[in-house]
GROMACS .gro file of C-alpha atoms in nm:
model
  335
    1MET     CA    1   9.200  11.329   3.979
    2THR     CA    2   9.106  11.570   3.703
    3ARG     CA    3   8.834  11.887   3.799
    4PRO     CA    4   8.603  11.738   3.587
    5ALA     CA    5   8.638  11.384   3.699
    6ALA     CA    6   8.618  11.512   4.054
    7ARG     CA    7   8.284  11.671   3.996
    8ALA     CA    8   8.131  11.394   3.821
    9GLY     CA    9   8.232  11.158   4.128
   10ARG     CA   10   8.097  11.416   4.371
   11ALA     CA   11   7.791  11.402   4.153
   12SER     CA   12   7.752  11.044   4.105
   13ALA     CA   13   7.798  11.015   4.526
   14ASP     CA   14   7.530  11.309   4.568
   15ARG     CA   15   7.304  11.158   4.374
   16LEU     CA   16   7.331  10.773   4.557
   17ALA     CA   17   7.260  10.933   4.918
   18ARG     CA   18   6.934  11.107   4.728
   19LEU     CA   19   6.808  10.780   4.626
   20LEU     CA   20   6.891  10.587   4.927
   21ASN     CA   21   6.685  10.873   5.083
   22LEU     CA   22   6.421  10.872   4.826
   23VAL     CA   23   6.258  10.545   4.873
   24PRO     CA   24   6.185  10.595   5.268
   25TYR     CA   25   6.019  10.972   5.176
   26LEU     CA   26   5.798  10.832   4.925
   27LEU     CA   27   5.700  10.533   5.127
   28ALA     CA   28   5.595  10.767   5.388
   29ARG     CA   29   5.405  10.983   5.170
   30PRO     CA   30   5.238  10.793   4.909
   31GLY     CA   31   5.050  10.984   4.614
   32ILE     CA   32   5.285  11.279   4.686
   33GLU     CA   33   5.283  11.546   4.366
   34ILE     CA   34   5.645  11.519   4.214
   35ALA     CA   35   5.642  11.879   4.264
   36GLU     CA   36   5.636  11.885   4.635
   37ALA     CA   37   5.837  11.632   4.670
   38ALA     CA   38   6.136  11.802   4.452
   39GLY     CA   39   6.085  12.092   4.674
   40ASP     CA   40   6.134  11.885   4.986
   41LEU     CA   41   6.431  11.692   4.843
   42GLY     CA   42   6.577  12.029   4.720
   43VAL     CA   43   6.628  11.910   4.323
   44THR     CA   44   6.448  12.017   4.062
   45GLU     CA   45   6.150  11.846   3.913
   46ARG     CA   46   6.365  11.717   3.557
   47GLN     CA   47   6.582  11.574   3.819
   48LEU     CA   48   6.320  11.406   4.024
   49ARG     CA   49   6.190  11.257   3.735
   50GLU     CA   50   6.511  11.127   3.642
   51ASP     CA   51   6.623  10.958   3.948
   52LEU     CA   52   6.237  10.822   3.987
   53GLU     CA   53   6.355  10.622   3.607
   54LEU     CA   54   6.680  10.508   3.760
   55LEU     CA   55   6.509  10.350   4.053
   56TRP     CA   56   6.311  10.129   3.837
   57VAL     CA   57   6.593   9.934   3.751
   58CYS     CA   58   6.731   9.921   4.111
   59GLY     CA   59   6.676   9.671   4.355
   60LEU     CA   60   6.745   9.296   4.444
   61PRO     CA   61   7.001   9.027   4.268
   62GLY     CA   62   6.859   8.848   4.005
   63TYR     CA   63   6.676   9.202   3.849
   64GLY     CA   64   6.333   9.028   3.757
   65PRO     CA   65   6.001   9.091   3.805
   66GLY     CA   66   5.955   9.116   4.182
   67ASP     CA   67   6.280   9.226   4.232
   68LEU     CA   68   6.287   9.566   4.122
   69ILE     CA   69   6.169   9.872   4.306
   70ASP     CA   70   5.815   9.964   4.173
   71MET     CA   71   5.592  10.226   4.130
   72ALA     CA   72   5.250  10.342   4.020
   73PHE     CA   73   5.193  10.685   3.851
   74ASP     CA   74   4.877  10.913   3.870
   75GLY     CA   75   4.940  11.221   3.693
   76ASP     CA   76   5.193  11.410   3.863
   77ARG     CA   77   5.160  11.210   4.189
   78VAL     CA   78   5.370  10.861   4.238
   79THR     CA   79   5.350  10.640   4.510
   80ILE     CA   80   5.592  10.325   4.561
   81THR     CA   81   5.431   9.992   4.523
   82TYR     CA   82   5.708   9.743   4.628
   83ASP     CA   83   6.015   9.860   4.762
   84ALA     CA   84   6.277   9.532   4.731
   85GLY     CA   85   6.326   9.559   5.134
   86ILE     CA   86   6.464   9.917   5.122
   87ASP     CA   87   6.239   9.972   5.413
   88ARG     CA   88   6.423   9.723   5.635
   89PRO     CA   89   6.705   9.845   5.867
   90LEU     CA   90   7.076   9.806   5.784
   91ARG     CA   91   7.217   9.492   5.952
   92LEU     CA   92   7.610   9.496   6.024
   93THR     CA   93   7.773   9.184   5.862
   94PRO     CA   94   8.012   8.993   6.043
   95ASP     CA   95   8.320   9.140   5.912
   96GLU     CA   96   8.121   9.528   5.903
   97ALA     CA   97   8.068   9.472   6.300
   98LEU     CA   98   8.425   9.355   6.368
   99ALA     CA   99   8.590   9.652   6.152
  100LEU     CA  100   8.364   9.941   6.347
  101VAL     CA  101   8.478   9.788   6.649
  102VAL     CA  102   8.832   9.774   6.587
  103ALA     CA  103   8.829  10.141   6.458
  104LEU     CA  104   8.641  10.261   6.743
  105ARG     CA  105   8.881  10.129   6.986
  106MET     CA  106   9.190  10.246   6.806
  107LEU     CA  107   9.024  10.562   6.831
  108ALA     CA  108   8.951  10.539   7.232
  109GLU     CA  109   9.292  10.437   7.290
  110THR     CA  110   9.490  10.718   7.034
  111PRO     CA  111   9.618  10.971   7.303
  112GLY     CA  112   9.496  11.353   7.264
  113VAL     CA  113   9.130  11.247   7.161
  114ALA     CA  114   8.915  11.500   7.298
  115ASN     CA  115   8.609  11.318   7.397
  116ARG     CA  116   8.692  10.955   7.500
  117GLU     CA  117   8.339  10.889   7.671
  118ALA     CA  118   8.175  10.964   7.373
  119VAL     CA  119   8.365  10.718   7.171
  120GLU     CA  120   8.359  10.483   7.431
  121ARG     CA  121   7.969  10.502   7.469
  122ALA     CA  122   7.914  10.462   7.111
  123LEU     CA  123   8.139  10.144   7.121
  124ALA     CA  124   7.922   9.985   7.414
  125LYS     CA  125   7.617  10.046   7.205
  126ILE     CA  126   7.789   9.901   6.877
  127GLU     CA  127   7.882   9.606   7.053
  128ASN     CA  128   7.555   9.575   7.238
  129ALA     CA  129   7.375   9.627   6.894
  130ALA     CA  130   7.609   9.377   6.731
  131GLY     CA  131   7.561   9.103   6.958
  132ASP     CA  132   7.681   8.774   6.834
  133LEU     CA  133   7.812   8.915   6.541
  134VAL     CA  134   8.165   8.976   6.742
  135ALA     CA  135   8.231   8.646   6.860
  136ALA     CA  136   8.500   8.708   7.108
  137PRO     CA  137   8.629   9.047   7.307
  138VAL     CA  138   8.837   9.246   7.036
  139GLU     CA  139   9.201   9.411   7.238
  140VAL     CA  140   9.352   9.649   7.019
  141ARG     CA  141   9.732   9.799   7.067
  142LEU     CA  142   9.826  10.102   6.859
  143PRO     CA  143  10.191  10.148   6.715
  144GLY     CA  144  10.395  10.261   7.076
  145ASP     CA  145  10.146  10.156   7.305
  146SER     CA  146  10.273  10.066   7.649
  147ALA     CA  147  10.194  10.026   8.001
  148ARG     CA  148  10.403  10.393   8.032
  149VAL     CA  149  10.142  10.516   7.769
  150ARG     CA  150   9.836  10.427   7.966
  151GLU     CA  151  10.036  10.565   8.275
  152LEU     CA  152  10.084  10.890   8.153
  153ARG     CA  153   9.768  10.939   7.989
  154ALA     CA  154   9.561  10.850   8.355
  155ALA     CA  155   9.801  11.102   8.527
  156VAL     CA  156   9.741  11.361   8.257
  157GLU     CA  157   9.362  11.274   8.292
  158ARG     CA  158   9.386  11.339   8.661
  159GLY     CA  159   9.548  11.661   8.647
  160ARG     CA  160   9.853  11.583   8.810
  161ALA     CA  161  10.235  11.755   8.798
  162LEU     CA  162  10.508  11.503   8.733
  163ARG     CA  163  10.852  11.431   8.799
  164ILE     CA  164  11.013  11.233   8.509
  165THR     CA  165  11.404  11.078   8.386
  166TYR     CA  166  11.415  11.163   8.058
  167TYR     CA  167  11.615  11.092   7.778
  168THR     CA  168  11.730  11.351   7.525
  169ALA     CA  169  11.869  11.175   7.227
  170ALA     CA  170  11.987  11.504   7.055
  171ARG     CA  171  12.258  11.522   7.360
  172ASP     CA  172  12.242  11.166   7.453
  173GLU     CA  173  12.194  11.276   7.815
  174THR     CA  174  11.928  11.173   8.093
  175SER     CA  175  11.815  11.452   8.304
  176GLU     CA  176  11.578  11.469   8.579
  177ARG     CA  177  11.214  11.695   8.527
  178THR     CA  178  10.925  11.823   8.676
  179ILE     CA  179  10.649  11.867   8.401
  180ASP     CA  180  10.283  12.006   8.405
  181PRO     CA  181  10.110  11.820   8.147
  182LEU     CA  182   9.886  11.978   7.878
  183ARG     CA  183   9.775  11.693   7.669
  184MET     CA  184   9.876  11.327   7.539
  185LEU     CA  185   9.951  11.307   7.166
  186MET     CA  186  10.014  11.022   6.873
  187VAL     CA  187  10.246  11.187   6.597
  188GLY     CA  188  10.388  10.954   6.364
  189GLY     CA  189  10.295  10.655   6.539
  190ARG     CA  190  10.473  10.755   6.853
  191ALA     CA  191  10.294  10.885   7.195
  192TYR     CA  192  10.421  11.224   7.346
  193VAL     CA  193  10.359  11.409   7.631
  194GLU     CA  194  10.337  11.759   7.589
  195ALA     CA  195  10.358  11.976   7.895
  196TRP     CA  196  10.531  12.304   8.073
  197CYS     CA  197  10.889  12.182   8.170
  198ARG     CA  198  10.986  12.356   8.475
  199ARG     CA  199  11.317  12.332   8.406
  200ALA     CA  200  11.342  12.472   8.067
  201GLU     CA  201  11.059  12.721   8.165
  202ALA     CA  202  10.866  12.636   7.801
  203VAL     CA  203  10.646  12.390   7.649
  204ARG     CA  204  10.806  12.055   7.567
  205LEU     CA  205  10.732  11.735   7.409
  206PHE     CA  206  10.856  11.421   7.583
  207ARG     CA  207  10.846  11.108   7.370
  208ALA     CA  208  10.670  10.823   7.599
  209ASP     CA  209  10.941  10.573   7.507
  210ARG     CA  210  11.191  10.795   7.630
  211ILE     CA  211  11.062  10.887   7.939
  212ASP     CA  212  11.230  10.625   8.198
  213ALA     CA  213  11.084  10.672   8.506
  214VAL     CA  214  10.803  10.868   8.589
  215THR     CA  215  10.627  10.993   8.899
  216GLU     CA  216  10.287  11.127   8.965
  217LEU     CA  217  10.298  11.440   9.223
  218ASP     CA  218  10.031  11.517   9.503
  219GLU     CA  219  10.011  11.855   9.336
  220ARG     CA  220   9.817  11.996   9.064
  221ALA     CA  221   9.945  12.091   8.747
  222VAL     CA  222   9.968  12.448   8.694
  223VAL     CA  223  10.003  12.525   8.316
  224PRO     CA  224  10.132  12.925   8.295
  225PRO     CA  225   9.911  13.161   8.100
  226GLN     CA  226  10.177  13.207   7.798
  227ALA     CA  227  10.195  12.841   7.753
  228ARG     CA  228  10.089  12.733   7.415
  229PRO     CA  229  10.061  12.366   7.201
  230HIS     CA  230  10.267  12.296   6.945
  231ASP     CA  231  10.141  12.312   6.567
  232LEU     CA  232  10.228  11.940   6.477
  233SER     CA  233  10.048  11.979   6.166
  234ASP     CA  234  10.380  11.943   5.960
  235GLY     CA  235  10.525  11.660   6.237
  236VAL     CA  236  10.756  11.706   6.548
  237PHE     CA  237  11.005  11.874   6.403
  238ARG     CA  238  11.025  12.195   6.232
  239PRO     CA  239  11.342  12.313   6.068
  240SER     CA  240  11.436  12.692   6.132
  241PRO     CA  241  11.716  12.885   6.000
  242ASP     CA  242  11.876  12.910   6.343
  243LEU     CA  243  11.950  12.505   6.331
  244PRO     CA  244  12.259  12.414   6.177
  245LEU     CA  245  12.288  12.293   5.831
  246ILE     CA  246  12.438  11.970   5.728
  247THR     CA  247  12.491  11.831   5.376
  248LEU     CA  248  12.552  11.483   5.326
  249ARG     CA  249  12.650  11.310   4.959
  250ILE     CA  250  12.423  10.987   4.933
  251GLY     CA  251  12.378  10.684   4.719
  252ARG     CA  252  12.108  10.503   4.607
  253GLY     CA  253  12.060  10.291   4.869
  254GLU     CA  254  12.029  10.602   5.130
  255ARG     CA  255  11.789  10.825   4.931
  256TRP     CA  256  11.508  10.726   5.152
  257ILE     CA  257  11.612  11.012   5.380
  258THR     CA  258  11.482  11.269   5.144
  259GLU     CA  259  11.130  11.071   5.177
  260TYR     CA  260  11.171  11.057   5.587
  261TYR     CA  261  11.319  11.415   5.682
  262PRO     CA  262  11.255  11.723   5.594
  263CYS     CA  263  11.522  11.825   5.317
  264GLU     CA  264  11.601  12.208   5.194
  265ARG     CA  265  11.792  12.109   4.909
  266VAL     CA  266  11.817  11.764   4.696
  267GLU     CA  267  12.084  11.786   4.403
  268ALA     CA  268  12.119  11.509   4.155
  269ASP     CA  269  12.553  11.430   4.139
  270GLY     CA  270  12.560  11.174   3.912
  271GLU     CA  271  12.443  10.842   4.059
  272GLN     CA  272  12.445  11.016   4.399
  273TRP     CA  273  12.266  11.300   4.550
  274LEU     CA  274  12.351  11.635   4.758
  275VAL     CA  275  12.099  11.629   5.016
  276SER     CA  276  12.115  11.959   5.289
  277LEU     CA  277  11.878  11.922   5.585
  278ARG     CA  278  11.854  12.121   5.918
  279VAL     CA  279  11.918  11.923   6.232
  280THR     CA  280  11.902  12.024   6.612
  281ASP     CA  281  12.290  11.974   6.668
  282LEU     CA  282  12.587  11.863   6.538
  283GLY     CA  283  12.571  11.542   6.790
  284TRP     CA  284  12.254  11.446   6.688
  285ALA     CA  285  12.393  11.453   6.336
  286ARG     CA  286  12.765  11.264   6.421
  287ARG     CA  287  12.510  10.954   6.568
  288PHE     CA  288  12.301  10.996   6.260
  289VAL     CA  289  12.559  10.977   6.018
  290LEU     CA  290  12.706  10.697   6.176
  291GLY     CA  291  12.439  10.480   6.175
  292LEU     CA  292  12.362  10.519   5.822
  293GLY     CA  293  12.561  10.282   5.536
  294PRO     CA  294  12.875  10.323   5.332
  295ASP     CA  295  12.674  10.489   5.088
  296VAL     CA  296  12.653  10.825   5.286
  297ALA     CA  297  12.996  11.121   5.338
  298VAL     CA  298  12.970  11.436   5.501
  299VAL     CA  299  13.022  11.734   5.256
  300ALA     CA  300  12.967  12.028   5.502
  301PRO     CA  301  13.027  12.128   5.780
  302ALA     CA  302  13.413  12.048   5.831
  303GLU     CA  303  13.324  12.010   6.197
  304LEU     CA  304  13.073  11.758   6.151
  305ALA     CA  305  13.305  11.558   5.895
  306GLU     CA  306  13.557  11.587   6.130
  307GLN     CA  307  13.372  11.447   6.429
  308VAL     CA  308  13.251  11.140   6.203
  309ARG     CA  309  13.588  11.050   6.114
  310ALA     CA  310  13.724  11.081   6.513
  311GLN     CA  311  13.433  10.881   6.645
  312ALA     CA  312  13.430  10.574   6.337
  313ALA     CA  313  13.826  10.541   6.416
  314ALA     CA  314  13.803  10.527   6.781
  315ALA     CA  315  13.534  10.261   6.710
  316LEU     CA  316  13.777  10.076   6.455
  317ASP     CA  317  14.034  10.099   6.731
  318ALA     CA  318  13.849   9.934   6.938
  319TYR     CA  319  13.822   9.651   6.748
  320ALA     CA  320  14.145   9.588   6.696
  321THR     CA  321  14.346   9.261   6.758
  322PRO     CA  322  14.506   9.314   7.083
  323ALA     CA  323  14.875   9.200   7.051
  324ARG     CA  324  14.982   8.917   7.199
  325PRO     CA  325  15.139   8.861   7.527
  326ALA     CA  326  15.499   8.753   7.557
  327ASP     CA  327  15.640   8.532   7.823
  328PRO     CA  328  15.924   8.667   8.058
  329ALA     CA  329  16.181   8.555   7.846
  330GLY     CA  330  16.110   8.765   7.552
  331ALA     CA  331  15.905   8.470   7.341
  332THR     CA  332  15.609   8.515   7.192
  333VAL     CA  333  15.328   8.306   7.335
  334THR     CA  334  15.105   8.113   7.086
  335GLN     CA  335  14.779   7.952   7.119
   0.00000   0.00000   0.00000
């Protein structure tokens, strides 16, 4: 959208809001002077007169006599004589009520919402007001929501320390941790618990679906003063110059990598692309490359290329056809 178009869009939205407020304002003040009304509404007299002219052609479907808003002028004073029903309170349609209930339930279930009680109060008011518009109870499940997420969220809200069994995908290992939770988060459709890890002596993010077991301890969570929450405005993974840099040659079918992962360099090489990106470690990079299709080849570093080659060869050997057993006389046994 160009800037002039954006300004025009904002002006139209502002005018619509002003017109919606104008009718109830004038209904409450019959015979008000246009100059006074313009001052109250924060517009010029010329703009108010133009708004009143537009109201002449606004009203109910049919747009004939008795359908449109009507006004009476007495010099510089104006009075609404027919409001076309604008004074009636707005009513939600069944679709609108359902959409609003679903949106609020999603917000209430999202980890990291600061004031869930306020959301739940608003939800209760809307459900009571909607009455029969929402015919059946609505249950919302967020992507990644699970009993584990609800268990973690409850523990975080109670302010308890946790003992967890956690799988670290980057190192392909499982470890026991004692953590002091700070908050629950939802990033990219996945739930995380951000906590002070006593083992690492630092703030860490733990993906909820990689927590294999959790035990709520009797002790309160104690977060050291130096602990600071992560800035997740750019996502969970934030590449830095001290992380390993890998370069891949990818075909057309694997170009999605450049949209899904933060890349430092993307360069066309004929029908293929050269893509460079930072990774947490080469172990993760090895598993990442092996999980891709045949249109991917490791260009650098050489260590990663050798690791991928060796593990691929070992996998192929595991699928090799075993030698047929021989009978004691030396003849090959056929099936």
